[in-house]
Amino acid sequence: MKKMVIMSMAAIIFATQVGIALAMLDGNPRKGRFLFRQECRPCHMENPIGAVPAHYLGPDAKRQAEWLEVFENKENLPCYEHWKDMPEADLTDILTYLHGGAADSPTPERCG
């Protein structure tokens, strides 16, 4: 009986996490791609003269679970100061784009 209760609780927790993740992916990937290129790419993909080498960060730089974790813990990111001023809908669109093109997605995508 105790094992059944533990298994039921684990299933509920898993279903809740999946539900949260799916709710976070209810964005527009086309708009997310545009916003990523506008808001994120300048810092993560370009290398201005005199700057340290750029750190590539396209959709395929992380797996889907890693993108979810990034957005769940966005307040820990160095660029959070910029993110906190963005509408939540825009962040959802960006996550939807990145998640859909992640390294382990059916269609990995490099942002170029």
Tab-separated table of N, CA and C in Angstrom:
chain	number	residue	atom	x	y	z
A	1	MET	N	0.833	-1.195	0.000
A	1	MET	CA	0.000	0.000	0.000
A	1	MET	C	0.875	1.256	0.000
A	2	LYS	N	1.926	1.245	0.821
A	2	LYS	CA	2.811	2.403	0.917
A	2	LYS	C	3.498	2.652	-0.427
A	3	LYS	N	3.858	1.558	-1.107
A	3	LYS	CA	4.506	1.678	-2.404
A	3	LYS	C	3.555	2.309	-3.429
A	4	MET	N	2.275	1.960	-3.369
A	4	MET	CA	1.281	2.521	-4.282
A	4	MET	C	1.114	4.025	-4.058
A	5	VAL	N	1.123	4.436	-2.807
A	5	VAL	CA	0.989	5.863	-2.484
A	5	VAL	C	2.193	6.626	-3.023
A	6	ILE	N	3.372	6.091	-2.837
A	6	ILE	CA	4.594	6.741	-3.322
A	6	ILE	C	4.569	6.823	-4.848
A	7	MET	N	4.179	5.737	-5.500
A	7	MET	CA	4.116	5.733	-6.975
A	7	MET	C	3.068	6.728	-7.466
A	8	SER	N	1.942	6.818	-6.778
A	8	SER	CA	0.897	7.771	-7.163
A	8	SER	C	1.386	9.208	-7.008
A	9	MET	N	2.068	9.482	-5.926
A	9	MET	CA	2.605	10.832	-5.711
A	9	MET	C	3.639	11.177	-6.776
A	10	ALA	N	4.498	10.232	-7.114
A	10	ALA	CA	5.499	10.459	-8.158
A	10	ALA	C	4.822	10.748	-9.492
A	11	ALA	N	3.763	10.021	-9.804
A	11	ALA	CA	3.042	10.244	-11.056
A	11	ALA	C	2.385	11.622	-11.081
A	12	ILE	N	1.835	12.042	-9.962
A	12	ILE	CA	1.210	13.363	-9.877
A	12	ILE	C	2.247	14.461	-10.054
A	13	ILE	N	3.377	14.313	-9.406
A	13	ILE	CA	4.455	15.311	-9.533
A	13	ILE	C	4.941	15.374	-10.968
A	14	PHE	N	5.150	14.215	-11.582
A	14	PHE	CA	5.602	14.177	-12.974
A	14	PHE	C	4.589	14.852	-13.890
A	15	ALA	N	3.311	14.535	-13.726
A	15	ALA	CA	2.267	15.122	-14.563
A	15	ALA	C	2.197	16.635	-14.381
A	16	THR	N	2.386	17.093	-13.161
A	16	THR	CA	2.391	18.531	-12.901
A	16	THR	C	3.548	19.207	-13.616
A	17	GLN	N	4.733	18.604	-13.528
A	17	GLN	CA	5.909	19.172	-14.202
A	17	GLN	C	5.716	19.211	-15.714
A	18	VAL	N	5.172	18.149	-16.270
A	18	VAL	CA	4.915	18.110	-17.709
A	18	VAL	C	3.889	19.177	-18.080
A	19	GLY	N	2.862	19.343	-17.262
A	19	GLY	CA	1.852	20.366	-17.518
A	19	GLY	C	2.435	21.763	-17.502
A	20	ILE	N	3.296	22.025	-16.545
A	20	ILE	CA	3.956	23.332	-16.466
A	20	ILE	C	4.818	23.549	-17.695
A	21	ALA	N	5.575	22.536	-18.067
A	21	ALA	CA	6.445	22.649	-19.240
A	21	ALA	C	5.629	22.904	-20.504
A	22	LEU	N	4.532	22.184	-20.679
A	22	LEU	CA	3.707	22.387	-21.866
A	22	LEU	C	3.064	23.764	-21.878
A	23	ALA	N	2.679	24.263	-20.731
A	23	ALA	CA	2.107	25.611	-20.660
A	23	ALA	C	3.142	26.653	-21.054
A	24	MET	N	4.399	26.414	-20.702
A	24	MET	CA	5.472	27.340	-21.053
A	24	MET	C	5.755	27.323	-22.554
A	25	LEU	N	5.335	26.273	-23.252
A	25	LEU	CA	5.634	26.128	-24.673
A	25	LEU	C	4.448	26.502	-25.549
A	26	ASP	N	3.548	27.277	-25.024
A	26	ASP	CA	2.354	27.665	-25.748
A	26	ASP	C	2.568	28.986	-26.475
A	27	GLY	N	3.782	29.214	-26.929
A	27	GLY	CA	4.099	30.468	-27.596
A	27	GLY	C	4.137	30.320	-29.103
A	28	ASN	N	4.489	31.399	-29.753
A	28	ASN	CA	4.590	31.463	-31.204
A	28	ASN	C	6.067	31.310	-31.585
A	29	PRO	N	6.473	30.174	-32.169
A	29	PRO	CA	7.881	29.975	-32.474
A	29	PRO	C	8.429	30.935	-33.526
A	30	ARG	N	7.590	31.365	-34.463
A	30	ARG	CA	8.066	32.331	-35.477
A	30	ARG	C	8.392	33.672	-34.825
A	31	LYS	N	7.507	34.112	-33.944
A	31	LYS	CA	7.769	35.356	-33.220
A	31	LYS	C	8.963	35.164	-32.293
A	32	GLY	N	9.067	33.970	-31.681
A	32	GLY	CA	10.196	33.671	-30.813
A	32	GLY	C	11.526	33.748	-31.539
A	33	ARG	N	11.545	33.267	-32.782
A	33	ARG	CA	12.784	33.344	-33.579
A	33	ARG	C	13.158	34.798	-33.840
A	34	PHE	N	12.170	35.593	-34.213
A	34	PHE	CA	12.414	37.018	-34.448
A	34	PHE	C	12.934	37.691	-33.182
A	35	LEU	N	12.266	37.434	-32.047
A	35	LEU	CA	12.681	38.054	-30.786
A	35	LEU	C	14.062	37.576	-30.344
A	36	PHE	N	14.350	36.290	-30.538
A	36	PHE	CA	15.673	35.774	-30.191
A	36	PHE	C	16.749	36.502	-30.985
A	37	ARG	N	16.505	36.645	-32.280
A	37	ARG	CA	17.495	37.330	-33.129
A	37	ARG	C	17.639	38.799	-32.747
A	38	GLN	N	16.561	39.409	-32.324
A	38	GLN	CA	16.586	40.820	-31.960
A	38	GLN	C	17.154	41.042	-30.562
A	39	GLU	N	16.736	40.241	-29.595
A	39	GLU	CA	17.050	40.484	-28.193
A	39	GLU	C	18.260	39.704	-27.666
A	40	CYS	N	18.486	38.503	-28.169
A	40	CYS	CA	19.515	37.631	-27.599
A	40	CYS	C	20.763	37.512	-28.474
A	41	ARG	N	20.540	37.426	-29.764
A	41	ARG	CA	21.646	37.197	-30.678
A	41	ARG	C	22.745	38.254	-30.612
A	42	PRO	N	22.436	39.524	-30.473
A	42	PRO	CA	23.513	40.508	-30.443
A	42	PRO	C	24.583	40.223	-29.379
A	43	CYS	N	24.194	39.716	-28.244
A	43	CYS	CA	25.169	39.425	-27.186
A	43	CYS	C	25.761	38.025	-27.307
A	44	HIS	N	24.983	37.082	-27.773
A	44	HIS	CA	25.420	35.689	-27.757
A	44	HIS	C	26.014	35.192	-29.056
A	45	MET	N	25.906	35.944	-30.128
A	45	MET	CA	26.371	35.425	-31.408
A	45	MET	C	27.376	36.337	-32.100
A	46	GLU	N	27.380	37.595	-31.783
A	46	GLU	CA	28.272	38.509	-32.477
A	46	GLU	C	29.486	38.800	-31.614
A	47	ASN	N	30.577	39.155	-32.246
A	47	ASN	CA	31.825	39.398	-31.544
A	47	ASN	C	32.369	40.771	-31.940
A	48	PRO	N	31.963	41.825	-31.222
A	48	PRO	CA	32.476	43.155	-31.550
A	48	PRO	C	34.001	43.206	-31.406
A	49	ILE	N	34.632	44.060	-32.174
A	49	ILE	CA	36.086	44.200	-32.115
A	49	ILE	C	36.503	44.554	-30.690
A	50	GLY	N	37.487	43.843	-30.188
A	50	GLY	CA	37.995	44.097	-28.845
A	50	GLY	C	37.286	43.305	-27.763
A	51	ALA	N	36.188	42.667	-28.107
A	51	ALA	CA	35.453	41.890	-27.106
A	51	ALA	C	36.007	40.468	-27.048
A	52	VAL	N	35.702	39.791	-25.973
A	52	VAL	CA	36.107	38.388	-25.864
A	52	VAL	C	35.344	37.602	-26.928
A	53	PRO	N	35.819	36.428	-27.309
A	53	PRO	CA	35.092	35.672	-28.337
A	53	PRO	C	33.631	35.463	-27.956
A	54	ALA	N	32.788	35.566	-28.950
A	54	ALA	CA	31.350	35.393	-28.719
A	54	ALA	C	31.064	33.968	-28.258
A	55	HIS	N	30.054	33.836	-27.443
A	55	HIS	CA	29.614	32.528	-26.975
A	55	HIS	C	28.387	32.147	-27.779
A	56	TYR	N	28.532	31.132	-28.652
A	56	TYR	CA	27.409	30.709	-29.470
A	56	TYR	C	26.276	30.211	-28.579
A	57	LEU	N	25.092	30.707	-28.833
A	57	LEU	CA	23.921	30.252	-28.093
A	57	LEU	C	22.726	30.266	-29.030
A	58	GLY	N	22.654	29.234	-29.850
A	58	GLY	CA	21.506	29.055	-30.719
A	58	GLY	C	20.618	27.978	-30.129
A	59	PRO	N	19.496	27.701	-30.773
A	59	PRO	CA	18.579	26.693	-30.250
A	59	PRO	C	19.231	25.335	-30.017
A	60	ASP	N	20.155	24.953	-30.895
A	60	ASP	CA	20.774	23.633	-30.786
A	60	ASP	C	21.933	23.579	-29.789
A	61	ALA	N	22.156	24.648	-29.060
A	61	ALA	CA	23.239	24.668	-28.063
A	61	ALA	C	22.840	23.931	-26.783
A	62	LYS	N	21.556	23.663	-26.621
A	62	LYS	CA	21.056	22.973	-25.422
A	62	LYS	C	20.001	21.947	-25.825
A	63	ARG	N	19.761	21.006	-24.922
A	63	ARG	CA	18.668	20.043	-25.110
A	63	ARG	C	17.372	20.681	-24.615
A	64	GLN	N	16.243	20.086	-24.971
A	64	GLN	CA	14.941	20.645	-24.600
A	64	GLN	C	14.805	20.824	-23.091
A	65	ALA	N	15.194	19.834	-22.320
A	65	ALA	CA	15.091	19.933	-20.858
A	65	ALA	C	15.972	21.055	-20.323
A	66	GLU	N	17.118	21.270	-20.947
A	66	GLU	CA	18.003	22.350	-20.502
A	66	GLU	C	17.380	23.713	-20.773
A	67	TRP	N	16.708	23.869	-21.929
A	67	TRP	CA	16.026	25.142	-22.204
A	67	TRP	C	14.925	25.404	-21.199
A	68	LEU	N	14.164	24.358	-20.842
A	68	LEU	CA	13.119	24.528	-19.833
A	68	LEU	C	13.718	24.974	-18.507
A	69	GLU	N	14.831	24.373	-18.139
A	69	GLU	CA	15.484	24.735	-16.879
A	69	GLU	C	15.984	26.182	-16.907
A	70	VAL	N	16.537	26.598	-18.041
A	70	VAL	CA	17.006	27.986	-18.171
A	70	VAL	C	15.860	28.958	-17.903
A	71	PHE	N	14.718	28.708	-18.510
A	71	PHE	CA	13.598	29.638	-18.379
A	71	PHE	C	12.899	29.520	-17.028
A	72	GLU	N	12.958	28.361	-16.405
A	72	GLU	CA	12.388	28.209	-15.067
A	72	GLU	C	13.225	28.937	-14.025
A	73	ASN	N	14.522	29.095	-14.289
A	73	ASN	CA	15.444	29.738	-13.339
A	73	ASN	C	16.074	30.988	-13.946
A	74	LYS	N	15.309	31.720	-14.731
A	74	LYS	CA	15.869	32.861	-15.467
A	74	LYS	C	16.434	33.959	-14.575
A	75	GLU	N	15.954	34.046	-13.339
A	75	GLU	CA	16.475	35.097	-12.451
A	75	GLU	C	17.940	34.865	-12.068
A	76	ASN	N	18.476	33.684	-12.351
A	76	ASN	CA	19.876	33.377	-12.056
A	76	ASN	C	20.807	33.700	-13.222
A	77	LEU	N	20.275	34.116	-14.346
A	77	LEU	CA	21.090	34.369	-15.530
A	77	LEU	C	21.752	35.740	-15.475
A	78	PRO	N	22.945	35.859	-16.064
A	78	PRO	CA	23.613	37.163	-16.106
A	78	PRO	C	22.803	38.217	-16.860
A	79	CYS	N	22.002	37.789	-17.841
A	79	CYS	CA	21.219	38.752	-18.629
A	79	CYS	C	19.821	38.966	-18.063
A	80	TYR	N	19.571	38.557	-16.835
A	80	TYR	CA	18.234	38.690	-16.251
A	80	TYR	C	17.795	40.152	-16.187
A	81	GLU	N	18.701	41.064	-15.984
A	81	GLU	CA	18.330	42.482	-15.931
A	81	GLU	C	17.612	42.907	-17.208
A	82	HIS	N	18.048	42.359	-18.332
A	82	HIS	CA	17.387	42.649	-19.608
A	82	HIS	C	16.060	41.892	-19.702
A	83	TRP	N	16.046	40.649	-19.268
A	83	TRP	CA	14.860	39.798	-19.375
A	83	TRP	C	13.711	40.298	-18.521
A	84	LYS	N	14.012	40.824	-17.356
A	84	LYS	CA	12.923	41.189	-16.445
A	84	LYS	C	12.049	42.310	-17.002
A	85	ASP	N	12.540	43.045	-17.989
A	85	ASP	CA	11.757	44.103	-18.614
A	85	ASP	C	10.948	43.610	-19.816
A	86	MET	N	11.167	42.369	-20.221
A	86	MET	CA	10.456	41.820	-21.376
A	86	MET	C	9.107	41.244	-20.938
A	87	PRO	N	8.079	41.401	-21.758
A	87	PRO	CA	6.787	40.791	-21.434
A	87	PRO	C	6.914	39.266	-21.352
A	88	GLU	N	6.171	38.669	-20.453
A	88	GLU	CA	6.213	37.212	-20.276
A	88	GLU	C	5.834	36.493	-21.562
A	89	ALA	N	4.922	37.057	-22.342
A	89	ALA	CA	4.525	36.437	-23.611
A	89	ALA	C	5.706	36.358	-24.575
A	90	ASP	N	6.554	37.378	-24.588
A	90	ASP	CA	7.743	37.358	-25.454
A	90	ASP	C	8.717	36.278	-25.007
A	91	LEU	N	8.899	36.129	-23.706
A	91	LEU	CA	9.792	35.084	-23.197
A	91	LEU	C	9.244	33.700	-23.534
A	92	THR	N	7.930	33.545	-23.481
A	92	THR	CA	7.310	32.266	-23.851
A	92	THR	C	7.531	31.977	-25.329
A	93	ASP	N	7.425	33.003	-26.167
A	93	ASP	CA	7.674	32.820	-27.599
A	93	ASP	C	9.126	32.407	-27.842
A	94	ILE	N	10.064	33.048	-27.162
A	94	ILE	CA	11.481	32.704	-27.317
A	94	ILE	C	11.728	31.272	-26.863
A	95	LEU	N	11.181	30.889	-25.712
A	95	LEU	CA	11.359	29.523	-25.224
A	95	LEU	C	10.766	28.516	-26.207
A	96	THR	N	9.598	28.807	-26.746
A	96	THR	CA	8.966	27.891	-27.697
A	96	THR	C	9.863	27.680	-28.912
A	97	TYR	N	10.459	28.760	-29.409
A	97	TYR	CA	11.385	28.672	-30.542
A	97	TYR	C	12.617	27.855	-30.168
A	98	LEU	N	13.248	28.160	-29.040
A	98	LEU	CA	14.466	27.465	-28.638
A	98	LEU	C	14.203	25.985	-28.362
A	99	HIS	N	13.114	25.691	-27.687
A	99	HIS	CA	12.758	24.309	-27.361
A	99	HIS	C	12.509	23.506	-28.640
A	100	GLY	N	11.824	24.112	-29.596
A	100	GLY	CA	11.522	23.420	-30.847
A	100	GLY	C	12.739	23.149	-31.702
A	101	GLY	N	13.795	23.928	-31.549
A	101	GLY	CA	15.005	23.738	-32.323
A	101	GLY	C	16.163	23.191	-31.514
A	102	ALA	N	15.881	22.709	-30.313
A	102	ALA	CA	16.936	22.196	-29.413
A	102	ALA	C	17.670	21.015	-30.039
A	103	ALA	N	18.830	20.724	-29.504
A	103	ALA	CA	19.690	19.661	-30.026
A	103	ALA	C	18.992	18.312	-30.078
A	104	ASP	N	18.122	18.023	-29.131
A	104	ASP	CA	17.437	16.726	-29.113
A	104	ASP	C	16.018	16.798	-29.661
A	105	SER	N	15.671	17.881	-30.335
A	105	SER	CA	14.344	17.998	-30.933
A	105	SER	C	14.342	17.264	-32.281
A	106	PRO	N	13.171	17.008	-32.827
A	106	PRO	CA	13.111	16.365	-34.151
A	106	PRO	C	13.765	17.199	-35.246
A	107	THR	N	13.794	18.526	-35.066
A	107	THR	CA	14.390	19.407	-36.081
A	107	THR	C	15.333	20.407	-35.421
A	108	PRO	N	16.535	19.974	-35.009
A	108	PRO	CA	17.498	20.915	-34.409
A	108	PRO	C	17.791	22.074	-35.366
A	109	GLU	N	17.976	23.234	-34.805
A	109	GLU	CA	18.173	24.416	-35.633
A	109	GLU	C	19.307	25.279	-35.087
A	110	ARG	N	20.185	25.662	-35.980
A	110	ARG	CA	21.208	26.651	-35.643
A	110	ARG	C	20.655	28.009	-36.034
A	111	CYS	N	20.860	28.967	-35.203
A	111	CYS	CA	20.385	30.316	-35.522
A	111	CYS	C	21.485	31.026	-36.279
A	112	GLY	N	21.261	31.285	-37.547
A	112	GLY	CA	22.298	31.899	-38.347
A	112	GLY	C	21.783	33.037	-39.165
